[in-house]
Short mmCIF file of C-alpha atoms and ligand atoms in Angstrom, two decimals:
data_model
loop_
_atom_site.label_atom_id
_atom_site.label_comp_id
_atom_site.label_asym_id
_atom_site.label_seq_id
_atom_site.Cartn_x
_atom_site.Cartn_y
_atom_site.Cartn_z
CA UNK A 1 101.62 90.66 109.04
CA UNK A 2 103.96 90.48 106.62
CA UNK A 3 102.43 89.41 103.58
CA UNK A 4 105.88 90.15 101.15
CA UNK A 5 107.21 86.81 102.93
CA UNK A 6 105.01 84.96 101.07
CA UNK A 7 104.83 86.90 97.79
CA UNK A 8 107.84 86.39 95.67
CA UNK A 9 107.98 89.62 93.00
CA UNK A 10 110.12 89.75 89.92
CA UNK A 11 110.92 93.14 88.43
CA UNK A 12 112.56 93.85 84.91
CA UNK A 13 115.38 95.84 85.77
CA UNK A 14 116.82 98.33 82.78
CA UNK A 15 120.45 97.55 83.84
CA UNK A 16 120.67 94.08 83.43
CA UNK A 17 117.79 93.93 80.60
CA UNK A 18 116.21 90.73 82.43
CA UNK A 19 113.47 90.10 85.18
CA UNK A 20 114.96 89.90 88.72
CA UNK A 21 113.98 88.24 91.59
CA UNK A 22 113.30 91.25 94.02
CA UNK A 23 115.13 91.19 97.01
CA UNK A 24 115.42 94.49 98.96
CA UNK A 25 118.51 95.99 100.68
CA UNK A 26 117.25 95.74 104.16
CA UNK A 27 114.60 92.87 104.42
CA UNK A 28 111.45 94.38 104.60
CA UNK A 29 112.18 98.06 103.53
CA UNK A 30 111.97 99.56 100.62
CA UNK A 31 113.41 103.08 98.91
CA UNK A 32 112.36 104.23 96.09
CA UNK A 33 112.68 107.08 94.24
CA UNK A 34 111.14 108.83 91.09
CA UNK A 35 111.63 111.74 88.76
CA UNK A 36 109.24 113.95 89.64
CA UNK A 37 107.94 116.91 87.12
CA UNK A 38 109.53 120.11 86.00
CA UNK A 39 107.16 122.60 87.06
CA UNK A 40 107.37 124.94 84.65
CA UNK A 41 103.98 124.25 83.12
CA UNK A 42 100.65 121.86 83.51
CA UNK A 43 101.66 118.01 83.75
CA UNK A 44 100.25 116.30 80.81
CA UNK A 45 98.31 113.12 80.46
CA UNK A 46 101.56 111.32 79.39
CA UNK A 47 103.40 112.11 82.82
CA UNK A 48 100.40 111.00 84.97
CA UNK A 49 100.80 107.60 83.00
CA UNK A 50 104.35 107.39 84.26
CA UNK A 51 103.06 108.39 87.91
CA UNK A 52 100.48 106.23 88.17
CA UNK A 53 102.58 103.40 87.23
CA UNK A 54 104.89 103.67 90.21
CA UNK A 55 101.50 104.88 92.04
CA UNK A 56 100.62 101.21 91.73
CA UNK A 57 104.17 99.99 92.53
CA UNK A 58 104.05 102.02 95.78
CA UNK A 59 100.52 100.48 96.58
CA UNK A 60 101.15 97.09 96.06
CA UNK A 61 104.41 97.40 97.94
CA UNK A 62 102.47 98.84 100.85
CA UNK A 63 99.87 95.90 100.51
CA UNK A 64 102.66 93.44 101.17
CA UNK A 65 103.28 95.40 104.33
CA UNK A 66 106.94 96.90 103.11
CA UNK A 67 107.91 99.95 104.69
CA UNK A 68 108.33 101.74 101.81
CA UNK A 69 110.05 105.47 101.64
CA UNK A 70 108.87 106.79 98.26
CA UNK A 71 111.05 109.85 97.42
CA UNK A 72 109.37 111.84 94.27
CA UNK A 73 111.09 115.04 94.05
CA UNK A 74 109.86 118.75 92.40
CA UNK A 75 112.12 119.87 89.88
CA UNK A 76 112.43 123.95 90.26
CA UNK A 77 115.53 124.57 89.20
CA UNK A 78 118.36 123.90 86.87
CA UNK A 79 116.08 122.38 83.98
CA UNK A 80 117.75 123.72 80.53
CA UNK A 81 116.28 123.43 77.18
CA UNK A 82 118.38 120.45 75.35
CA UNK A 83 120.53 123.26 73.92
CA UNK A 84 121.78 124.16 77.24
CA UNK A 85 121.52 127.87 76.60
CA UNK A 86 121.16 129.33 79.99
CA UNK A 87 118.68 131.78 78.13
CA UNK A 88 116.57 129.13 77.50
CA UNK A 89 115.95 127.56 80.83
CA UNK A 90 112.30 127.09 81.01
CA UNK A 91 111.38 128.55 84.42
CA UNK A 92 112.70 132.10 83.36
CA UNK A 93 111.00 131.69 79.57
CA UNK A 94 107.75 130.70 81.22
CA UNK A 95 108.24 133.25 83.84
CA UNK A 96 108.50 136.15 80.91
CA UNK A 97 105.61 134.99 79.00
CA UNK A 98 103.20 134.76 82.27
CA UNK A 99 104.73 137.93 83.83
CA UNK A 100 105.44 136.15 87.45
CA UNK A 101 108.27 135.39 89.47
CA UNK A 102 110.22 132.07 88.74
CA UNK A 103 109.01 130.69 91.97
CA UNK A 104 105.44 131.86 91.40
CA UNK A 105 105.54 130.08 88.38
CA UNK A 106 107.12 126.94 90.10
CA UNK A 107 104.31 127.46 93.31
CA UNK A 108 101.06 127.87 90.28
CA UNK A 109 102.21 124.08 88.85
CA UNK A 110 103.07 122.62 91.98
CA UNK A 111 99.88 123.26 93.41
CA UNK A 112 98.17 121.98 90.00
CA UNK A 113 100.43 118.87 89.71
CA UNK A 114 99.21 118.20 93.44
CA UNK A 115 95.51 118.71 92.23
CA UNK A 116 95.84 116.38 89.22
CA UNK A 117 97.54 113.76 91.59
CA UNK A 118 94.32 114.09 94.27
CA UNK A 119 91.68 113.87 91.10
CA UNK A 120 93.18 110.76 90.03
CA UNK A 121 93.73 109.02 93.96
CA UNK A 122 97.23 109.17 93.92
CA UNK A 123 98.88 108.59 97.49
CA UNK A 124 101.53 111.04 98.49
CA UNK A 125 105.22 109.91 98.33
CA UNK A 126 106.69 110.21 101.62
CA UNK A 127 109.07 112.69 100.82
CA UNK A 128 108.55 115.24 98.28
CA UNK A 129 112.19 117.37 98.17
CA UNK A 130 112.63 120.44 95.41
CA UNK A 131 115.69 121.16 94.12
CA UNK A 132 115.82 124.58 95.19
CA UNK A 133 115.52 123.20 99.23
CA UNK A 134 118.96 121.19 98.30
CA UNK A 135 121.43 123.75 96.50
CA UNK A 136 123.87 123.11 99.51
CA UNK A 137 124.34 119.12 98.93
CA UNK A 138 124.29 120.03 95.38
CA UNK A 139 127.55 122.29 95.91
CA UNK A 140 128.86 120.09 98.31
CA UNK A 141 128.78 116.87 95.51
CA UNK A 142 129.96 118.78 92.84
CA UNK A 143 132.64 119.89 94.91
CA UNK A 144 133.27 116.15 95.49
CA UNK A 145 133.38 115.37 92.13
CA UNK A 146 135.98 117.85 91.57
CA UNK A 147 138.10 117.20 94.37
CA UNK A 148 138.16 113.53 93.43
CA UNK A 149 139.38 114.48 89.75
CA UNK A 150 135.90 113.61 87.85
CA UNK A 151 134.92 117.21 87.12
CA UNK A 152 136.57 120.71 86.05
CA UNK A 153 135.31 124.16 86.57
CA UNK A 154 135.02 126.08 83.23
CA UNK A 155 134.22 130.17 83.14
CA UNK A 156 132.24 129.62 86.11
CA UNK A 157 130.51 126.57 85.24
CA UNK A 158 131.32 123.28 86.56
CA UNK A 159 131.51 120.07 84.16
CA UNK A 160 131.40 116.25 84.54
CA UNK A 161 134.38 114.78 82.53
CA UNK A 162 133.20 111.41 80.93
CA UNK A 163 136.37 110.97 79.52
CA UNK A 164 138.08 110.94 83.00
CA UNK A 165 135.37 108.81 84.26
CA UNK A 166 135.68 106.26 81.49
CA UNK A 167 139.60 106.50 81.60
CA UNK A 168 139.14 104.99 85.42
CA UNK A 169 137.70 101.51 84.14
CA UNK A 170 134.16 102.96 84.26
CA UNK A 171 131.77 102.96 81.68
CA UNK A 172 129.19 106.07 80.67
CA UNK A 173 126.57 104.54 78.75
CA UNK A 174 125.75 100.94 81.10
CA UNK A 175 122.53 101.80 81.48
CA UNK A 176 121.50 102.66 78.17
CA UNK A 177 123.47 100.47 76.74
CA UNK A 178 125.57 102.95 74.99
CA UNK A 179 129.26 103.05 73.92
CA UNK A 180 131.20 106.86 74.00
CA UNK A 181 133.59 105.67 71.02
CA UNK A 182 129.94 105.56 68.98
CA UNK A 183 128.69 108.66 71.01
CA UNK A 184 131.86 110.73 70.22
CA UNK A 185 131.49 109.58 66.70
CA UNK A 186 128.31 110.96 66.52
CA UNK A 187 128.37 114.15 68.03
CA UNK A 188 129.83 117.35 66.07
CA UNK A 189 132.87 118.94 67.10
CA UNK A 190 132.99 121.50 69.40
CA UNK A 191 133.50 125.36 68.26
CA UNK A 192 136.49 127.06 70.17
CA UNK A 193 134.30 128.83 72.16
CA UNK A 194 132.75 125.96 74.13
CA UNK A 195 133.01 125.84 78.01
CA UNK A 196 133.12 121.90 77.69
CA UNK A 197 136.47 119.85 77.19
CA UNK A 198 133.81 117.05 75.79
CA UNK A 199 130.64 117.01 74.14
CA UNK A 200 129.52 114.38 76.44
CA UNK A 201 130.59 116.47 79.44
CA UNK A 202 127.47 117.38 81.12
CA UNK A 203 126.97 120.34 83.74
CA UNK A 204 126.62 120.28 87.11
CA UNK A 205 126.61 123.59 88.07
CA UNK A 206 125.82 126.24 85.49
CA UNK A 207 127.62 130.01 85.56
CA UNK A 208 124.58 132.43 85.71
CA UNK A 209 124.26 136.63 84.99
CA UNK A 210 122.44 138.75 87.19
CA UNK A 211 119.74 138.81 84.87
CA UNK A 212 118.92 135.20 85.82
CA UNK A 213 117.00 135.21 88.62
CA UNK A 214 117.02 131.79 89.85
CA UNK A 215 120.88 131.76 90.90
CA UNK A 216 122.87 130.83 94.16
CA UNK A 217 126.19 131.57 95.31
CA UNK A 218 128.48 128.94 94.85
CA UNK A 219 132.37 128.55 95.11
CA UNK A 220 132.60 128.51 91.62
CA UNK A 221 130.81 132.27 91.63
CA UNK A 222 126.69 132.60 91.07
CA UNK A 223 124.92 130.22 89.20
CA UNK A 224 122.69 126.94 89.57
CA UNK A 225 122.98 123.38 89.66
CA UNK A 226 122.55 121.19 86.71
CA UNK A 227 119.16 118.69 86.45
CA UNK A 228 120.84 115.76 86.73
CA UNK A 229 122.47 116.59 89.76
CA UNK A 230 119.51 117.10 91.74
CA UNK A 231 118.55 113.80 91.49
CA UNK A 232 121.65 112.32 92.77
CA UNK A 233 122.09 114.82 95.85
CA UNK A 234 118.18 114.20 96.81
CA UNK A 235 117.87 110.26 96.19
CA UNK A 236 121.71 109.73 98.34
CA UNK A 237 120.55 112.19 100.82
CA UNK A 238 116.99 110.24 101.50
CA UNK A 239 117.64 106.76 100.80
CA UNK A 240 121.45 106.28 100.86
CA UNK A 241 124.33 105.75 98.55
CA UNK A 242 122.70 102.50 97.09
CA UNK A 243 118.78 101.70 97.12
CA UNK A 244 116.17 99.67 95.77
CA UNK A 245 114.37 101.09 93.02
CA UNK A 246 114.74 103.81 90.90
CA UNK A 247 112.10 105.02 88.33
CA UNK A 248 110.97 107.45 85.55
CA UNK A 249 109.85 107.53 81.79
CA UNK A 250 112.20 105.48 79.77
CA UNK A 251 112.63 108.91 77.94
CA UNK A 252 114.78 109.84 81.10
CA UNK A 253 117.19 106.56 80.90
CA UNK A 254 119.57 108.82 78.44
CA UNK A 255 121.18 111.03 79.25
CA UNK A 256 119.57 111.79 83.11
CA UNK A 257 119.56 108.17 84.60
CA UNK A 258 122.75 107.60 83.07
CA UNK A 259 124.37 110.84 84.37
CA UNK A 260 122.89 109.94 87.66
CA UNK A 261 124.78 106.46 87.73
CA UNK A 262 128.16 108.39 86.59
CA UNK A 263 127.57 110.79 89.41
CA UNK A 264 127.03 108.38 91.76
CA UNK A 265 129.81 105.97 91.06
CA UNK A 266 132.29 108.56 90.58
CA UNK A 267 130.96 110.36 93.88
CA UNK A 268 130.43 107.47 95.96
CA UNK A 269 132.33 104.60 94.52
CA UNK A 270 129.08 102.39 94.39
CA UNK A 271 126.27 101.65 91.94
CA UNK A 272 122.90 104.04 93.21
CA UNK A 273 120.50 101.74 92.13
CA UNK A 274 119.64 97.68 92.54
CA UNK A 275 116.59 97.67 90.03
CA UNK A 276 116.06 101.06 87.38
CA UNK A 277 112.94 100.82 86.28
CA UNK A 278 111.74 102.43 83.08
CA UNK A 279 107.75 103.07 81.75
CA UNK A 280 106.75 103.49 78.15
CA UNK A 281 104.99 106.27 76.74
CA UNK A 282 101.81 107.35 76.52
CA UNK A 283 100.57 108.09 72.83
CA UNK A 284 97.06 109.51 71.55
CA UNK A 285 95.98 108.37 68.23
CA UNK A 286 98.75 106.72 67.17
CA UNK A 287 101.69 109.74 68.46
CA UNK A 288 103.48 110.08 71.23
CA UNK A 289 101.79 112.61 73.64
CA UNK A 290 104.25 115.54 74.32
CA UNK A 291 103.77 118.99 74.88
CA UNK A 292 106.63 120.07 72.01
CA UNK A 293 104.57 118.67 69.39
CA UNK A 294 101.31 119.95 70.35
CA UNK A 295 99.56 116.22 70.75
CA UNK A 296 98.53 116.01 74.36
CA UNK A 297 95.53 116.70 76.53
CA UNK A 298 95.69 117.90 80.18
CA UNK A 299 94.46 115.59 82.87
CA UNK A 300 91.66 117.86 83.79
CA UNK A 301 90.43 118.50 80.04
CA UNK A 302 89.88 114.91 79.77
CA UNK A 303 87.69 114.53 83.25
CA UNK A 304 85.87 117.63 82.13
CA UNK A 305 85.13 116.96 78.64
CA UNK A 306 86.84 120.52 77.48
CA UNK A 307 89.13 119.25 74.83
CA UNK A 308 88.85 118.52 70.99
CA UNK A 309 89.66 114.77 71.22
CA UNK A 310 86.97 113.31 73.07
CA UNK A 311 83.53 113.04 72.42
CA UNK A 312 82.59 113.07 75.99
CA UNK A 313 84.01 113.37 79.75
CA UNK A 314 85.83 110.45 81.40
CA UNK A 315 85.39 109.72 85.51
CA UNK A 316 89.10 109.87 86.65
CA UNK A 317 88.34 105.98 87.58
CA UNK A 318 87.91 105.28 83.82
CA UNK A 319 90.99 106.65 83.25
CA UNK A 320 92.84 105.31 85.93
CA UNK A 321 91.28 101.93 84.70
CA UNK A 322 92.21 102.38 81.14
CA UNK A 323 95.92 103.48 82.16
CA UNK A 324 96.27 99.74 84.20
CA UNK A 325 94.84 97.88 81.27
CA UNK A 326 98.41 98.14 79.46
CA UNK A 327 101.55 97.02 81.03
CA UNK A 328 103.77 99.25 82.56
CA UNK A 329 106.53 98.89 79.82
CA UNK A 330 103.97 98.50 76.92
CA UNK A 331 103.26 101.49 74.65
CA UNK A 332 99.53 102.60 75.34
CA UNK A 333 97.60 104.52 73.10
CA UNK A 334 94.39 106.43 74.17
CA UNK A 335 91.85 106.98 71.75
CA UNK A 336 87.86 107.92 71.88
CA UNK A 337 87.12 104.33 71.23
CA UNK A 338 89.90 102.83 73.91
CA UNK A 339 88.48 105.14 76.50
CA UNK A 340 84.84 104.05 75.77
CA UNK A 341 85.90 100.52 76.15
CA UNK A 342 87.33 101.23 79.38
CA UNK A 343 84.17 102.51 80.67
CA UNK A 344 82.26 99.30 79.79
CA UNK A 345 85.13 97.33 81.66
CA UNK A 346 85.08 99.67 84.80
CA UNK A 347 81.53 99.49 84.91
CA UNK A 348 80.91 95.70 84.60
CA UNK A 349 83.68 94.95 87.17
CA UNK A 350 82.62 97.90 89.21
CA UNK A 351 78.84 96.55 89.01
CA UNK A 352 80.50 92.73 90.10
CA UNK A 353 82.19 94.33 93.05
CA UNK A 354 79.11 96.19 94.49
CA UNK A 355 76.43 93.17 94.20
CA UNK A 356 79.20 91.10 96.22
CA UNK A 357 77.43 92.83 99.38
CA UNK A 358 74.37 90.82 98.34
CA UNK A 359 75.35 87.18 97.54
CA UNK A 360 74.00 84.53 99.08
CA UNK A 361 76.24 81.51 100.87
CA UNK A 362 75.98 77.82 100.96
CA UNK A 363 77.61 75.29 102.91
CA UNK A 364 80.00 74.57 100.24
CA UNK A 365 82.02 76.13 97.73
CA UNK A 366 82.11 75.30 94.23
CA UNK A 367 84.85 77.61 92.90
CA UNK A 368 88.28 77.48 94.55
CA UNK A 369 88.34 81.31 95.77
CA UNK A 370 91.77 80.60 97.27
CA UNK A 371 93.47 79.91 94.05
CA UNK A 372 92.04 82.95 92.36
CA UNK A 373 93.53 84.60 95.08
CA UNK A 374 96.69 83.41 94.08
CA UNK A 375 96.06 84.46 90.64
CA UNK A 376 95.34 87.83 91.33
CA UNK A 377 98.87 87.91 93.50
CA UNK A 378 100.98 86.13 90.65
CA UNK A 379 99.85 88.80 88.44
CA UNK A 380 101.68 91.60 90.45
CA UNK A 381 104.54 89.34 91.30
CA UNK A 382 105.22 88.92 87.45
CA UNK A 383 106.61 93.16 87.17
CA UNK A 384 103.35 94.24 87.99
CA UNK A 385 101.40 93.01 85.54
CA UNK A 386 98.21 94.98 86.19
CA UNK A 387 96.70 94.17 82.67
CA UNK A 388 96.86 90.20 84.04
CA UNK A 389 95.28 91.42 87.06
CA UNK A 390 92.50 93.32 85.77
CA UNK A 391 91.39 90.05 83.73
CA UNK A 392 91.79 87.89 86.57
CA UNK A 393 89.47 90.59 88.43
CA UNK A 394 87.21 89.88 85.49
CA UNK A 395 87.03 86.09 85.95
CA UNK A 396 86.16 87.22 89.77
CA UNK A 397 83.20 89.00 88.31
CA UNK A 398 82.13 86.00 86.41
CA UNK A 399 81.99 84.00 89.57
CA UNK A 400 80.15 86.41 91.41
CA UNK A 401 77.42 86.19 88.36
CA UNK A 402 77.62 82.62 88.54
CA UNK A 403 76.38 82.65 92.07
CA UNK A 404 74.09 85.11 91.74
CA UNK A 405 72.37 83.26 89.00
CA UNK A 406 72.83 79.74 91.64
CA UNK A 407 75.14 78.24 89.07
CA UNK A 408 78.10 78.15 91.49
CA UNK A 409 77.54 78.36 95.48
CA UNK A 410 79.65 79.78 97.93
CA UNK A 411 80.72 79.63 101.46
CA UNK A 412 80.41 82.26 104.17
CA UNK A 413 84.54 82.11 104.39
CA UNK A 414 85.10 81.74 100.80
CA UNK A 415 82.60 85.04 100.48
CA UNK A 416 84.78 86.81 102.78
CA UNK A 417 87.96 86.11 100.63
CA UNK A 418 86.56 87.02 97.91
CA UNK A 419 85.56 90.60 99.19
CA UNK A 420 88.51 91.27 100.93
CA UNK A 421 90.17 90.29 97.57
CA UNK A 422 88.62 92.34 95.61
CA UNK A 423 88.77 95.12 97.93
CA UNK A 424 92.46 94.93 98.16
CA UNK A 425 93.68 94.70 94.37
CA UNK A 426 90.69 97.05 93.03
CA UNK A 427 90.97 99.78 95.73
CA UNK A 428 94.54 99.38 97.79
CA UNK A 429 96.54 98.47 94.62
CA UNK A 430 94.97 99.67 91.52
CA UNK A 431 93.66 102.58 93.59
CA UNK A 432 90.02 102.75 92.02
CA UNK A 433 87.66 105.15 94.18
CA UNK A 434 84.25 103.03 94.84
CA UNK A 435 83.09 106.03 96.51
CA UNK A 436 81.10 107.37 93.26
CA UNK A 437 79.97 110.88 93.28
CA UNK A 438 82.20 111.65 95.75
CA UNK A 439 86.29 111.68 94.48
CA UNK A 440 87.79 114.32 96.50
CA UNK A 441 84.70 114.90 99.07
CA UNK A 442 86.34 115.19 102.30
CA UNK A 443 82.70 114.80 104.12
CA UNK A 444 81.86 111.14 102.09
CA UNK A 445 85.65 110.04 103.01
CA UNK A 446 85.07 110.48 106.63
CA UNK A 447 81.10 109.10 106.16
CA UNK A 448 83.04 105.72 104.32
CA UNK A 449 85.51 105.80 107.27
CA UNK A 450 82.51 105.87 110.10
CA UNK A 451 80.41 102.88 108.30
CA UNK A 452 83.86 100.74 107.71
CA UNK A 453 83.95 101.06 111.87
CA UNK A 454 80.29 100.43 112.17
CA UNK A 455 81.21 96.83 110.12
CA UNK A 456 84.10 96.54 112.05
CA UNK A 457 81.98 97.03 115.50
CA UNK A 458 79.60 94.69 114.25
CA UNK A 459 81.88 92.10 113.66
CA UNK A 460 83.30 92.33 117.14
CA UNK A 461 79.61 92.14 118.51
CA UNK A 462 79.29 89.05 116.47
CA UNK A 463 82.20 87.56 117.97
CA UNK A 464 80.92 88.56 121.57
CA UNK A 465 84.37 91.09 121.86
CA UNK A 466 82.33 93.71 123.90
CA UNK A 467 85.07 95.38 125.06
CA UNK A 468 86.22 96.50 121.20
CA UNK A 469 82.38 97.06 119.96
CA UNK A 470 82.05 99.84 123.29
CA UNK A 471 85.98 100.94 122.42
CA UNK A 472 85.10 101.81 118.91
CA UNK A 473 81.62 103.33 119.90
CA UNK A 474 83.25 105.60 122.74
CA UNK A 475 86.35 106.57 120.93
CA UNK A 476 83.69 107.90 118.05
CA UNK A 477 81.83 109.54 120.56
CA UNK A 478 84.82 111.48 121.98
CA UNK A 479 85.37 112.71 118.44
CA UNK A 480 82.00 114.19 118.13
CA UNK A 481 80.44 110.93 116.31
CA UNK A 482 77.43 109.28 117.75
CA UNK A 483 76.29 105.60 116.76
CA UNK A 484 72.69 105.01 117.28
CA UNK A 485 71.48 100.77 117.21
CA UNK A 486 68.46 100.28 115.63
CA UNK A 487 66.58 97.52 114.31
CA UNK A 488 67.71 98.27 110.63
CA UNK A 489 71.22 98.11 112.01
CA UNK A 490 73.30 101.32 113.20
CA UNK A 491 73.36 104.85 111.86
CA UNK A 492 75.36 107.45 112.90
CA UNK A 493 75.37 111.51 113.49
CA UNK A 494 78.06 114.11 113.36
CA UNK A 495 78.24 116.87 115.86
P1 AMP B 1 108.95 115.98 82.52
O1 AMP B 1 108.18 116.82 83.55
O2 AMP B 1 109.14 116.15 81.46
O3 AMP B 1 110.47 115.58 83.32
O4 AMP B 1 108.50 114.34 82.73
C1 AMP B 1 107.69 113.77 83.84
C2 AMP B 1 107.92 112.36 83.90
O5 AMP B 1 106.86 112.01 82.85
C3 AMP B 1 108.90 111.60 83.52
O6 AMP B 1 109.18 110.50 83.92
C4 AMP B 1 108.94 111.25 81.87
O7 AMP B 1 109.64 110.38 81.42
C5 AMP B 1 107.33 111.37 81.74
N1 AMP B 1 106.71 111.24 80.67
C6 AMP B 1 106.92 112.55 79.63
N2 AMP B 1 105.97 112.29 78.46
C7 AMP B 1 105.69 110.78 78.92
C8 AMP B 1 104.55 110.08 77.92
N3 AMP B 1 104.39 110.74 76.48
N4 AMP B 1 104.17 108.91 78.17
C9 AMP B 1 104.62 108.62 79.76
N5 AMP B 1 105.09 109.08 80.26
C10 AMP B 1 105.74 110.60 79.79
ZN1 ZN B 2 115.35 112.50 87.85
#
């Protein structure tokens, strides 16, 4: 069922500064690229907010039955500090600090990143490429840019020539609404020692001395690729020269994403992305969360309670619920009070959702479930407005409580619709996990799946579809899971 045919999504596109109708390049398919973490240290909660916003967008597109290729990279090389000094390469610095190989640093923090995503019930991307796994593609693109006159070599490094780009009628600054003349006016003159022709030029390839462990051979000597280049090389490889969605935090708009636009337009002669999406920042107690200022908390510290900012631990569901109560383009501030309020809200929705199982039905419905379901879709279709969706789910809980109190009535068919809508939006789209006490517990996940199959088998039996009901029983048995029908329903044992 292609649900996307009935839902008209509007997406705020940073490039136009407007909400636009979402029409993928190829009908029914979506290509989405999100800039991933730089794995030289643990991700902080701010990073999690950005990735969670795209997790929900991905989930909604999947719910609508789009076929989504979701690429989120791992930056494991080439991320310099702002001063561009090679000695300040974050991986090299961290490996000295921890007395580990740079690749051990990469491995350690990649594993940590995945653990965090698992804890918060993220869906994995369909491709998770690494910068170090795509050195050849980056060398090729650098060479192409040199050949086309958009880049130059200087002392073993290669730079993108922003003035050459602009001279060809292209506009460096189109995404972040900057003007090259203002940029020039606001930058210090280069001293005579610089390798660059102009301060705006950015590195595609950096020369590296033998002391620098992470380096690769190239036509310009040993070195490593620039950070901006990796995203262009990998997004093009897996999604094509132009793809549907490119996302990241709004701090990446300039220079990172601006450079990606320039590299693609110069190298492939086309704009790389149809819809640029940027998430707003997470602040804590009013200040932007960032490692450099020390105003940050690690995701696991919030979950375990091992921190100085919050009075108690908070379950991953509460964190997720709290984040999604803000729209992805708004600043979100977390504080102890905000987390306590989210906990209350989550519990109210959770109680309502659980009591759906015991609602009594009637011959007529006094509430319009179909209209309510539409309002849930309308919220998500309006630039993925999760706070409005959550407000609609609270409306749903109100209905549930009124039906429980016999002040409203619902038919069997409408109850099924109500249950289905709650399950879709709470579990599939918002990604909340209702298998309490069991987050990340594989055996309980298996139990959940078997119980779901038991329910489906019951439905098949109610519809006298004996063939399907027998097939479910037999295939589970083949896997070593035996169903036992009793007067209180069906139970199972796993051999
Ligand atoms: P990094 O590992 O620094 O490249 O960051 C990974 C992602 O997290 C990027 O998309 C950043 O824009 C995003 N990010 C960094 N700090 C915050 C914050 N305080 N709130 C939300 N997103 C952030
Ligand atoms: Zn990127």
